[in-house]
PDB file of C-alpha atoms in Angstrom:
ATOM      1  CA  MET A   1      18.833  13.921 -14.216  1.00  0.00           C
ATOM      2  CA  GLN A   2      18.197  17.418 -15.547  1.00  0.00           C
ATOM      3  CA  ILE A   3      15.837  19.703 -13.661  1.00  0.00           C
ATOM      4  CA  ARG A   4      13.961  21.668 -16.311  1.00  0.00           C
ATOM      5  CA  TRP A   5      11.849  23.940 -14.087  1.00  0.00           C
ATOM      6  CA  MET A   6      10.967  24.463 -10.433  1.00  0.00           C
ATOM      7  CA  THR A   7       7.680  25.358  -8.766  1.00  0.00           C
ATOM      8  CA  ILE A   8       7.099  26.471  -5.194  1.00  0.00           C
ATOM      9  CA  PHE A   9       3.858  25.241  -3.641  1.00  0.00           C
ATOM     10  CA  LEU A  10       2.126  27.176  -0.858  1.00  0.00           C
ATOM     11  CA  ASP A  11       0.230  24.542   1.142  1.00  0.00           C
ATOM     12  CA  PHE A  12      -2.580  25.853   3.351  1.00  0.00           C
ATOM     13  CA  PRO A  13      -5.070  24.253   5.753  1.00  0.00           C
ATOM     14  CA  ILE A  14      -8.376  24.401   3.928  1.00  0.00           C
ATOM     15  CA  HIS A  15      -9.856  27.103   6.217  1.00  0.00           C
ATOM     16  CA  GLN A  16      -6.849  29.353   5.502  1.00  0.00           C
ATOM     17  CA  PHE A  17      -6.654  28.723   1.774  1.00  0.00           C
ATOM     18  CA  GLY A  18      -8.650  31.747   0.587  1.00  0.00           C
ATOM     19  CA  PRO A  19      -7.006  34.469   2.703  1.00  0.00           C
ATOM     20  CA  GLY A  20      -3.573  32.868   2.324  1.00  0.00           C
ATOM     21  CA  VAL A  21      -3.744  32.800  -1.452  1.00  0.00           C
ATOM     22  CA  GLU A  22      -5.072  36.355  -1.577  1.00  0.00           C
ATOM     23  CA  PHE A  23      -2.162  37.661   0.481  1.00  0.00           C
ATOM     24  CA  TRP A  24       0.450  36.033  -1.748  1.00  0.00           C
ATOM     25  CA  ARG A  25      -1.391  37.079  -4.901  1.00  0.00           C
ATOM     26  CA  ARG A  26      -1.326  40.661  -3.692  1.00  0.00           C
ATOM     27  CA  VAL A  27       2.327  40.855  -2.632  1.00  0.00           C
ATOM     28  CA  THR A  28       3.612  39.069  -5.745  1.00  0.00           C
ATOM     29  CA  GLY A  29       1.448  41.058  -8.180  1.00  0.00           C
ATOM     30  CA  SER A  30      -0.020  37.832  -9.560  1.00  0.00           C
ATOM     31  CA  ARG A  31      -3.323  36.864 -11.124  1.00  0.00           C
ATOM     32  CA  LEU A  32      -5.131  33.699 -10.099  1.00  0.00           C
ATOM     33  CA  SER A  33      -5.880  30.829 -12.431  1.00  0.00           C
ATOM     34  CA  ALA A  34      -9.195  29.031 -12.351  1.00  0.00           C
ATOM     35  CA  PRO A  35      -9.299  26.522  -9.456  1.00  0.00           C
ATOM     36  CA  ARG A  36      -8.390  22.920 -10.286  1.00  0.00           C
ATOM     37  CA  GLY A  37      -8.956  19.582  -8.622  1.00  0.00           C
ATOM     38  CA  GLY A  38     -12.072  17.772  -7.537  1.00  0.00           C
ATOM     39  CA  ASP A  39     -12.728  20.294  -4.764  1.00  0.00           C
ATOM     40  CA  GLY A  40     -11.022  23.298  -6.324  1.00  0.00           C
ATOM     41  CA  GLU A  41      -8.050  22.721  -4.041  1.00  0.00           C
ATOM     42  CA  PHE A  42      -5.354  23.860  -6.496  1.00  0.00           C
ATOM     43  CA  VAL A  43      -4.670  27.294  -7.923  1.00  0.00           C
ATOM     44  CA  THR A  44      -1.777  28.865  -9.837  1.00  0.00           C
ATOM     45  CA  LEU A  45      -0.475  32.370  -9.167  1.00  0.00           C
ATOM     46  CA  LEU A  46       0.094  33.700 -12.669  1.00  0.00           C
ATOM     47  CA  PRO A  47       2.852  36.268 -13.281  1.00  0.00           C
ATOM     48  CA  SER A  48       2.308  39.133 -15.700  1.00  0.00           C
ATOM     49  CA  THR A  49       5.174  37.811 -17.847  1.00  0.00           C
ATOM     50  CA  GLY A  50       6.816  34.423 -18.246  1.00  0.00           C
ATOM     51  CA  ASP A  51       5.797  30.989 -17.017  1.00  0.00           C
ATOM     52  CA  ALA A  52       4.195  30.253 -13.653  1.00  0.00           C
ATOM     53  CA  TYR A  53       6.352  28.929 -10.820  1.00  0.00           C
ATOM     54  CA  LEU A  54       4.148  29.593  -7.759  1.00  0.00           C
ATOM     55  CA  ARG A  55       1.099  27.495  -6.936  1.00  0.00           C
ATOM     56  CA  ALA A  56      -1.084  26.829  -3.913  1.00  0.00           C
ATOM     57  CA  GLN A  57      -3.148  23.961  -2.589  1.00  0.00           C
ATOM     58  CA  ALA A  58      -5.602  23.413   0.226  1.00  0.00           C
ATOM     59  CA  LEU A  59      -4.590  20.588   2.558  1.00  0.00           C
ATOM     60  CA  GLY A  60      -7.006  18.127   4.069  1.00  0.00           C
ATOM     61  CA  SER A  61      -5.036  18.206   7.311  1.00  0.00           C
ATOM     62  CA  GLY A  62      -1.843  19.553   8.819  1.00  0.00           C
ATOM     63  CA  PRO A  63      -0.369  23.039   9.237  1.00  0.00           C
ATOM     64  CA  ALA A  64       0.647  25.518   6.551  1.00  0.00           C
ATOM     65  CA  ARG A  65       3.902  24.564   4.842  1.00  0.00           C
ATOM     66  CA  LEU A  66       5.863  24.870   1.609  1.00  0.00           C
ATOM     67  CA  HIS A  67       6.964  22.166  -0.778  1.00  0.00           C
ATOM     68  CA  LEU A  68       8.999  22.100  -3.962  1.00  0.00           C
ATOM     69  CA  ASP A  69       8.108  20.595  -7.347  1.00  0.00           C
ATOM     70  CA  LEU A  70      11.008  19.580  -9.586  1.00  0.00           C
ATOM     71  CA  HIS A  71      10.016  19.376 -13.252  1.00  0.00           C
ATOM     72  CA  VAL A  72      11.825  16.691 -15.242  1.00  0.00           C
ATOM     73  CA  ASP A  73      11.399  15.155 -18.684  1.00  0.00           C
ATOM     74  CA  PRO A  74       8.371  12.823 -18.461  1.00  0.00           C
ATOM     75  CA  GLU A  75      10.342   9.798 -19.615  1.00  0.00           C
ATOM     76  CA  ARG A  76      12.936  10.436 -16.866  1.00  0.00           C
ATOM     77  CA  ARG A  77      10.571  10.619 -13.890  1.00  0.00           C
ATOM     78  CA  ALA A  78      11.046   6.991 -12.843  1.00  0.00           C
ATOM     79  CA  ASP A  79      14.821   7.409 -13.023  1.00  0.00           C
ATOM     80  CA  ALA A  80      14.610  10.608 -10.974  1.00  0.00           C
ATOM     81  CA  VAL A  81      12.624   8.838  -8.256  1.00  0.00           C
ATOM     82  CA  ALA A  82      15.078   5.939  -8.200  1.00  0.00           C
ATOM     83  CA  GLN A  83      17.990   8.360  -7.895  1.00  0.00           C
ATOM     84  CA  ALA A  84      16.315  10.239  -5.040  1.00  0.00           C
ATOM     85  CA  VAL A  85      15.612   7.005  -3.143  1.00  0.00           C
ATOM     86  CA  ALA A  86      19.209   5.843  -3.630  1.00  0.00           C
ATOM     87  CA  LEU A  87      20.325   9.141  -2.062  1.00  0.00           C
ATOM     88  CA  GLY A  88      18.094   8.640   0.979  1.00  0.00           C
ATOM     89  CA  ALA A  89      14.660   9.995   0.033  1.00  0.00           C
ATOM     90  CA  SER A  90      11.475   8.225   1.117  1.00  0.00           C
ATOM     91  CA  PRO A  91       8.612   7.734  -1.369  1.00  0.00           C
ATOM     92  CA  VAL A  92       5.199   8.908  -0.163  1.00  0.00           C
ATOM     93  CA  LEU A  93       2.999   8.670  -3.272  1.00  0.00           C
ATOM     94  CA  ARG A  94       3.926   7.266  -6.668  1.00  0.00           C
ATOM     95  CA  GLY A  95       2.352   7.629 -10.086  1.00  0.00           C
ATOM     96  CA  GLY A  96      -0.339   9.842 -11.570  1.00  0.00           C
ATOM     97  CA  GLU A  97       0.550  13.455 -12.262  1.00  0.00           C
ATOM     98  CA  HIS A  98       3.329  13.576  -9.658  1.00  0.00           C
ATOM     99  CA  ASP A  99       5.584  11.510  -7.430  1.00  0.00           C
ATOM    100  CA  VAL A 100       5.746  12.675  -3.813  1.00  0.00           C
ATOM    101  CA  LEU A 101       8.843  12.059  -1.705  1.00  0.00           C
ATOM    102  CA  THR A 102      10.526  13.376   1.417  1.00  0.00           C
ATOM    103  CA  SER A 103      14.201  14.186   1.787  1.00  0.00           C
ATOM    104  CA  PRO A 104      16.283  12.410   4.465  1.00  0.00           C
ATOM    105  CA  GLY A 105      15.400  15.297   6.783  1.00  0.00           C
ATOM    106  CA  GLY A 106      11.664  15.032   6.099  1.00  0.00           C
ATOM    107  CA  TYR A 107      11.184  17.834   3.564  1.00  0.00           C
ATOM    108  CA  THR A 108       8.415  17.173   1.026  1.00  0.00           C
ATOM    109  CA  PHE A 109       9.151  17.524  -2.677  1.00  0.00           C
ATOM    110  CA  CYS A 110       7.631  16.192  -5.887  1.00  0.00           C
ATOM    111  CA  PHE A 111       8.763  15.154  -9.328  1.00  0.00           C
ATOM    112  CA  VAL A 112       6.361  16.380 -11.996  1.00  0.00           C
ATOM    113  CA  PRO A 113       6.544  16.206 -15.804  1.00  0.00           C
ATOM    114  CA  TRP A 114       8.118  19.175 -17.557  1.00  0.00           C
ATOM    115  CA  GLU A 115       5.650  20.825 -19.953  1.00  0.00           C
ATOM    116  CA  GLY A 116       7.982  23.218 -21.721  1.00  0.00           C
ATOM    117  CA  GLU A 117       8.206  25.977 -19.114  1.00  0.00           C
ATOM    118  CA  ARG A 118      11.282  28.092 -19.781  1.00  0.00           C
ATOM    119  CA  ALA A 119      10.444  31.824 -19.528  1.00  0.00           C
ATOM    120  CA  VAL A 120      11.511  33.209 -16.148  1.00  0.00           C
ATOM    121  CA  PRO A 121       9.069  35.979 -15.116  1.00  0.00           C
ATOM    122  CA  SER A 122      10.267  39.544 -14.907  1.00  0.00           C
ATOM    123  CA  PRO A 123      10.263  41.336 -11.528  1.00  0.00           C
ATOM    124  CA  GLU A 124       7.175  43.278 -10.475  1.00  0.00           C
ATOM    125  CA  ASP A 125       8.178  46.754  -9.281  1.00  0.00           C
ATOM    126  CA  ASN A 126      11.793  45.567  -9.028  1.00  0.00           C
ATOM    127  CA  THR A 127      10.787  42.728  -6.688  1.00  0.00           C
ATOM    128  CA  ARG A 128      10.415  39.010  -7.263  1.00  0.00           C
ATOM    129  CA  LEU A 129       9.879  35.946  -5.103  1.00  0.00           C
ATOM    130  CA  ASP A 130      12.924  34.068  -6.351  1.00  0.00           C
ATOM    131  CA  GLN A 131      14.372  31.891  -3.593  1.00  0.00           C
ATOM    132  CA  LEU A 132      13.425  28.936  -1.418  1.00  0.00           C
ATOM    133  CA  CYS A 133      15.563  28.588   1.690  1.00  0.00           C
ATOM    134  CA  LEU A 134      15.672  25.168   3.344  1.00  0.00           C
ATOM    135  CA  ASP A 135      16.046  25.562   7.111  1.00  0.00           C
ATOM    136  CA  ILE A 136      18.070  22.603   8.329  1.00  0.00           C
ATOM    137  CA  PRO A 137      18.682  21.555  11.966  1.00  0.00           C
ATOM    138  CA  PRO A 138      22.343  20.949  12.877  1.00  0.00           C
ATOM    139  CA  ALA A 139      21.972  17.165  13.164  1.00  0.00           C
ATOM    140  CA  LEU A 140      20.742  16.969   9.555  1.00  0.00           C
ATOM    141  CA  TRP A 141      23.048  19.538   7.978  1.00  0.00           C
ATOM    142  CA  ASP A 142      25.631  17.222   6.422  1.00  0.00           C
ATOM    143  CA  SER A 143      23.209  14.582   5.147  1.00  0.00           C
ATOM    144  CA  GLU A 144      20.688  17.108   3.829  1.00  0.00           C
ATOM    145  CA  SER A 145      23.229  19.272   2.004  1.00  0.00           C
ATOM    146  CA  ARG A 146      24.763  16.173   0.394  1.00  0.00           C
ATOM    147  CA  PHE A 147      21.293  14.986  -0.594  1.00  0.00           C
ATOM    148  CA  TRP A 148      20.244  18.162  -2.398  1.00  0.00           C
ATOM    149  CA  SER A 149      23.568  18.507  -4.167  1.00  0.00           C
ATOM    150  CA  GLY A 150      23.487  14.873  -5.248  1.00  0.00           C
ATOM    151  CA  LEU A 151      19.865  15.018  -6.338  1.00  0.00           C
ATOM    152  CA  THR A 152      20.214  18.160  -8.434  1.00  0.00           C
ATOM    153  CA  GLY A 153      23.787  17.628  -9.613  1.00  0.00           C
ATOM    154  CA  TRP A 154      24.558  21.203  -8.483  1.00  0.00           C
ATOM    155  CA  GLU A 155      27.719  22.075  -6.579  1.00  0.00           C
ATOM    156  CA  LEU A 156      27.565  23.467  -3.065  1.00  0.00           C
ATOM    157  CA  HIS A 157      28.841  27.029  -2.736  1.00  0.00           C
ATOM    158  CA  PRO A 158      29.348  28.198   0.881  1.00  0.00           C
ATOM    159  CA  LEU A 159      28.612  31.873   1.393  1.00  0.00           C
ATOM    160  CA  GLY A 160      30.569  34.216   3.625  1.00  0.00           C
ATOM    161  CA  ASP A 161      28.608  33.042   6.639  1.00  0.00           C
ATOM    162  CA  SER A 162      29.137  29.305   7.106  1.00  0.00           C
ATOM    163  CA  ALA A 163      25.471  28.993   8.105  1.00  0.00           C
ATOM    164  CA  PHE A 164      24.462  29.380   4.441  1.00  0.00           C
ATOM    165  CA  ILE A 165      25.238  27.354   1.328  1.00  0.00           C
ATOM    166  CA  ARG A 166      23.935  28.136  -2.132  1.00  0.00           C
ATOM    167  CA  LEU A 167      23.534  25.503  -4.820  1.00  0.00           C
ATOM    168  CA  ARG A 168      25.216  26.511  -8.084  1.00  0.00           C
ATOM    169  CA  GLN A 169      22.340  25.929 -10.447  1.00  0.00           C
ATOM    170  CA  PRO A 170      22.146  26.597 -14.184  1.00  0.00           C
ATOM    171  CA  ALA A 171      20.626  29.754 -15.604  1.00  0.00           C
ATOM    172  CA  GLY A 172      17.035  29.690 -16.765  1.00  0.00           C
ATOM    173  CA  LEU A 173      15.333  28.440 -13.586  1.00  0.00           C
ATOM    174  CA  PRO A 174      12.868  30.702 -11.756  1.00  0.00           C
ATOM    175  CA  VAL A 175      13.865  29.761  -8.205  1.00  0.00           C
ATOM    176  CA  LYS A 176      17.188  29.741  -6.359  1.00  0.00           C
ATOM    177  CA  LEU A 177      17.791  27.084  -3.708  1.00  0.00           C
ATOM    178  CA  LEU A 178      19.567  28.164  -0.518  1.00  0.00           C
ATOM    179  CA  LEU A 179      20.442  25.984   2.486  1.00  0.00           C
ATOM    180  CA  GLN A 180      20.540  27.475   5.990  1.00  0.00           C
ATOM    181  CA  ARG A 181      21.999  25.731   9.007  1.00  0.00           C
ATOM    182  CA  LEU A 182      19.850  26.430  12.057  1.00  0.00           C
ATOM    183  CA  ASP A 183      21.276  26.922  15.527  1.00  0.00           C
ATOM    184  CA  ASP A 184      18.909  24.371  17.045  1.00  0.00           C
ATOM    185  CA  ALA A 185      16.362  21.699  16.144  1.00  0.00           C
ATOM    186  CA  GLY A 186      13.852  24.293  14.958  1.00  0.00           C
ATOM    187  CA  ALA A 187      10.102  24.437  15.419  1.00  0.00           C
ATOM    188  CA  ALA A 188       9.175  21.266  13.500  1.00  0.00           C
ATOM    189  CA  GLY A 189      10.478  18.637  15.879  1.00  0.00           C
ATOM    190  CA  GLY A 190      13.869  18.433  14.216  1.00  0.00           C
ATOM    191  CA  ALA A 191      12.610  18.140  10.623  1.00  0.00           C
ATOM    192  CA  VAL A 192      13.706  20.315   7.714  1.00  0.00           C
ATOM    193  CA  THR A 193      11.408  23.249   6.978  1.00  0.00           C
ATOM    194  CA  SER A 194      11.677  26.145   4.543  1.00  0.00           C
ATOM    195  CA  HIS A 195      10.838  29.790   4.000  1.00  0.00           C
ATOM    196  CA  LEU A 196      10.481  32.112   1.021  1.00  0.00           C
ATOM    197  CA  ASP A 197      12.846  34.949   0.117  1.00  0.00           C
ATOM    198  CA  LEU A 198      11.900  37.887  -2.074  1.00  0.00           C
ATOM    199  CA  ALA A 199      14.638  39.838  -3.850  1.00  0.00           C
ATOM    200  CA  ALA A 200      13.667  43.385  -2.913  1.00  0.00           C
ATOM    201  CA  PRO A 201      16.254  46.177  -3.101  1.00  0.00           C
ATOM    202  CA  GLY A 202      13.560  48.582  -1.888  1.00  0.00           C
ATOM    203  CA  ARG A 203      12.662  46.495   1.146  1.00  0.00           C
ATOM    204  CA  ALA A 204      12.586  49.523   3.471  1.00  0.00           C
ATOM    205  CA  THR A 205       9.503  50.806   1.668  1.00  0.00           C
ATOM    206  CA  LEU A 206       8.196  47.370   0.674  1.00  0.00           C
ATOM    207  CA  ALA A 207       7.921  46.087   4.245  1.00  0.00           C
ATOM    208  CA  PRO A 208       5.199  48.621   5.178  1.00  0.00           C
ATOM    209  CA  ALA A 209       3.293  47.730   2.004  1.00  0.00           C
ATOM    210  CA  HIS A 210       3.377  44.057   2.981  1.00  0.00           C
ATOM    211  CA  ALA A 211       2.251  45.022   6.472  1.00  0.00           C
ATOM    212  CA  ALA A 212      -0.712  46.835   4.950  1.00  0.00           C
ATOM    213  CA  ALA A 213      -1.612  43.567   3.208  1.00  0.00           C
ATOM    214  CA  GLY A 214      -1.590  41.750   6.548  1.00  0.00           C
ATOM    215  CA  ALA A 215       2.033  40.758   7.197  1.00  0.00           C
ATOM    216  CA  VAL A 216       3.987  41.448  10.383  1.00  0.00           C
ATOM    217  CA  VAL A 217       7.364  43.176  10.136  1.00  0.00           C
ATOM    218  CA  GLY A 218      10.096  41.556  12.209  1.00  0.00           C
ATOM    219  CA  PRO A 219      13.820  42.073  12.817  1.00  0.00           C
ATOM    220  CA  ALA A 220      16.015  43.545  10.080  1.00  0.00           C
ATOM    221  CA  ASN A 221      19.733  43.685   9.393  1.00  0.00           C
ATOM    222  CA  GLU A 222      21.886  44.918   6.528  1.00  0.00           C
ATOM    223  CA  GLU A 223      20.860  42.043   4.247  1.00  0.00           C
ATOM    224  CA  TRP A 224      17.266  41.091   4.992  1.00  0.00           C
ATOM    225  CA  THR A 225      14.045  41.913   6.830  1.00  0.00           C
ATOM    226  CA  VAL A 226      12.194  39.057   8.515  1.00  0.00           C
ATOM    227  CA  MET A 227       8.457  39.066   7.813  1.00  0.00           C
ATOM    228  CA  THR A 228       5.533  36.879   8.864  1.00  0.00           C
ATOM    229  CA  ASP A 229       2.555  36.380   6.575  1.00  0.00           C
ATOM    230  CA  PRO A 230      -1.011  36.667   7.955  1.00  0.00           C
ATOM    231  CA  LEU A 231      -1.081  32.918   8.685  1.00  0.00           C
ATOM    232  CA  GLY A 232       2.109  32.955  10.754  1.00  0.00           C
ATOM    233  CA  ARG A 233       4.497  31.703   8.071  1.00  0.00           C
ATOM    234  CA  PRO A 234       7.919  33.454   8.096  1.00  0.00           C
ATOM    235  CA  TYR A 235       9.530  34.844   4.958  1.00  0.00           C
ATOM    236  CA  CYS A 236      12.250  37.385   4.183  1.00  0.00           C
ATOM    237  CA  LEU A 237      12.661  40.508   2.089  1.00  0.00           C
ATOM    238  CA  THR A 238      16.298  40.515   1.004  1.00  0.00           C
ATOM    239  CA  GLY A 239      18.369  43.319  -0.446  1.00  0.00           C
ATOM    240  CA  ARG A 240      19.329  41.258  -3.504  1.00  0.00           C
ATOM    241  CA  THR A 241      18.597  42.535  -7.012  1.00  0.00           C
ATOM    242  CA  PRO A 242      15.942  40.323  -8.652  1.00  0.00           C
TER     243      PRO A 242
END
């Protein structure tokens, strides 16, 4: 299976959809598409250059979360689902415009048809949201890391800190995938969660700008600054070059 493109979905409770989307539109320098869906529950955050890779939806129930769409050739979707299930994924919804599954650790992802996306957006003011970090409890670390490597076909590359593994993915995709081993079961009852990372060499000055948009600035070290968006969702500003 070849992953042609990746999209991050910001999923909001319906009463938080408007302010949540506005915050992320502002800090990513995006424009908003026209709403889609029967109740206008979907919107795309459009970059100034390149193809979109960040979207949002209003949920009928449940807390704010993130999920990942993997774009594959339309004729390969059924094979992709079968491969995911063989590796331990659980189907949630099949058919239509997307197939919804959960990883062995309970993380939601979708297979969607590739529509020719290939132009990775340029950074805005030397900053770009470019990484999804899966936060994995210790009990799920081995099975979840094997799952994502097997599903994508990408090799695991441990970083200097053994708590992090990067997937060696091909060039031309808008989002990096990073795995983080948590110290405990986490805040989701032992399930896998995720957070967003922005490559932001100027994070010392960017953090106050995000705070002015409604975020809360948290702890910082030499590599990243922990932030919380206005709805309580954590994310990081990292010192990486976008």
